Amino acid sequence: MTKGQSLLLGLAVFGLGALGYALFQANGFEGFSAGIAASALLMVLVVGWTATYLLRALSGNMTYMQQRRTYREAYDAATTEALQRKFDALSPEDQLRLLRDTGQLSPEADEPDSAPASGETTTAETLHGEA
């Protein structure tokens, strides 16, 4: 919300109070009674509005929070896809080296001269989900 919008909102609330005062006077309230009734009604509206804001803020259902959540999910999906494409474009040896360097595989896993024991999955099976 910009400063100008904040000022307009304040003027609108002020105008709503004046409108309430005029309506209460038109319906038979006199002098201070119309002012008190209009102020009370305006105060109930502002407190209710503030309560809904606090409820949304505490529950995390604010527009900004939801936009961030949606953006983050889309960003994670896009980066995951891009990284997967780059990983798939690597040679199997480079994939193994990268997995070892990042700690996803132990350094001694799948050495060229060692065969997997019975029941163990190979790195290629792990990489391609064939376990």
Short mmCIF file of C-alpha atoms in Angstrom, two decimals, residues 23 38 70 93 109 112 121 125-126:
data_model
loop_
_atom_site.label_atom_id
_atom_site.label_comp_id
_atom_site.label_asym_id
_atom_site.label_seq_id
_atom_site.Cartn_x
_atom_site.Cartn_y
_atom_site.Cartn_z
CA LEU A 23 -27.56 8.53 9.13
CA ALA A 38 -21.47 6.61 14.87
CA THR A 70 3.67 -20.32 -4.55
CA GLU A 93 31.71 -41.40 -14.74
CA ALA A 109 31.33 -47.20 -3.73
CA PRO A 112 35.84 -49.96 -11.34
CA THR A 121 22.33 -52.25 -6.10
CA GLU A 125 20.68 -48.72 -10.77
CA THR A 126 20.61 -46.10 -8.03
#
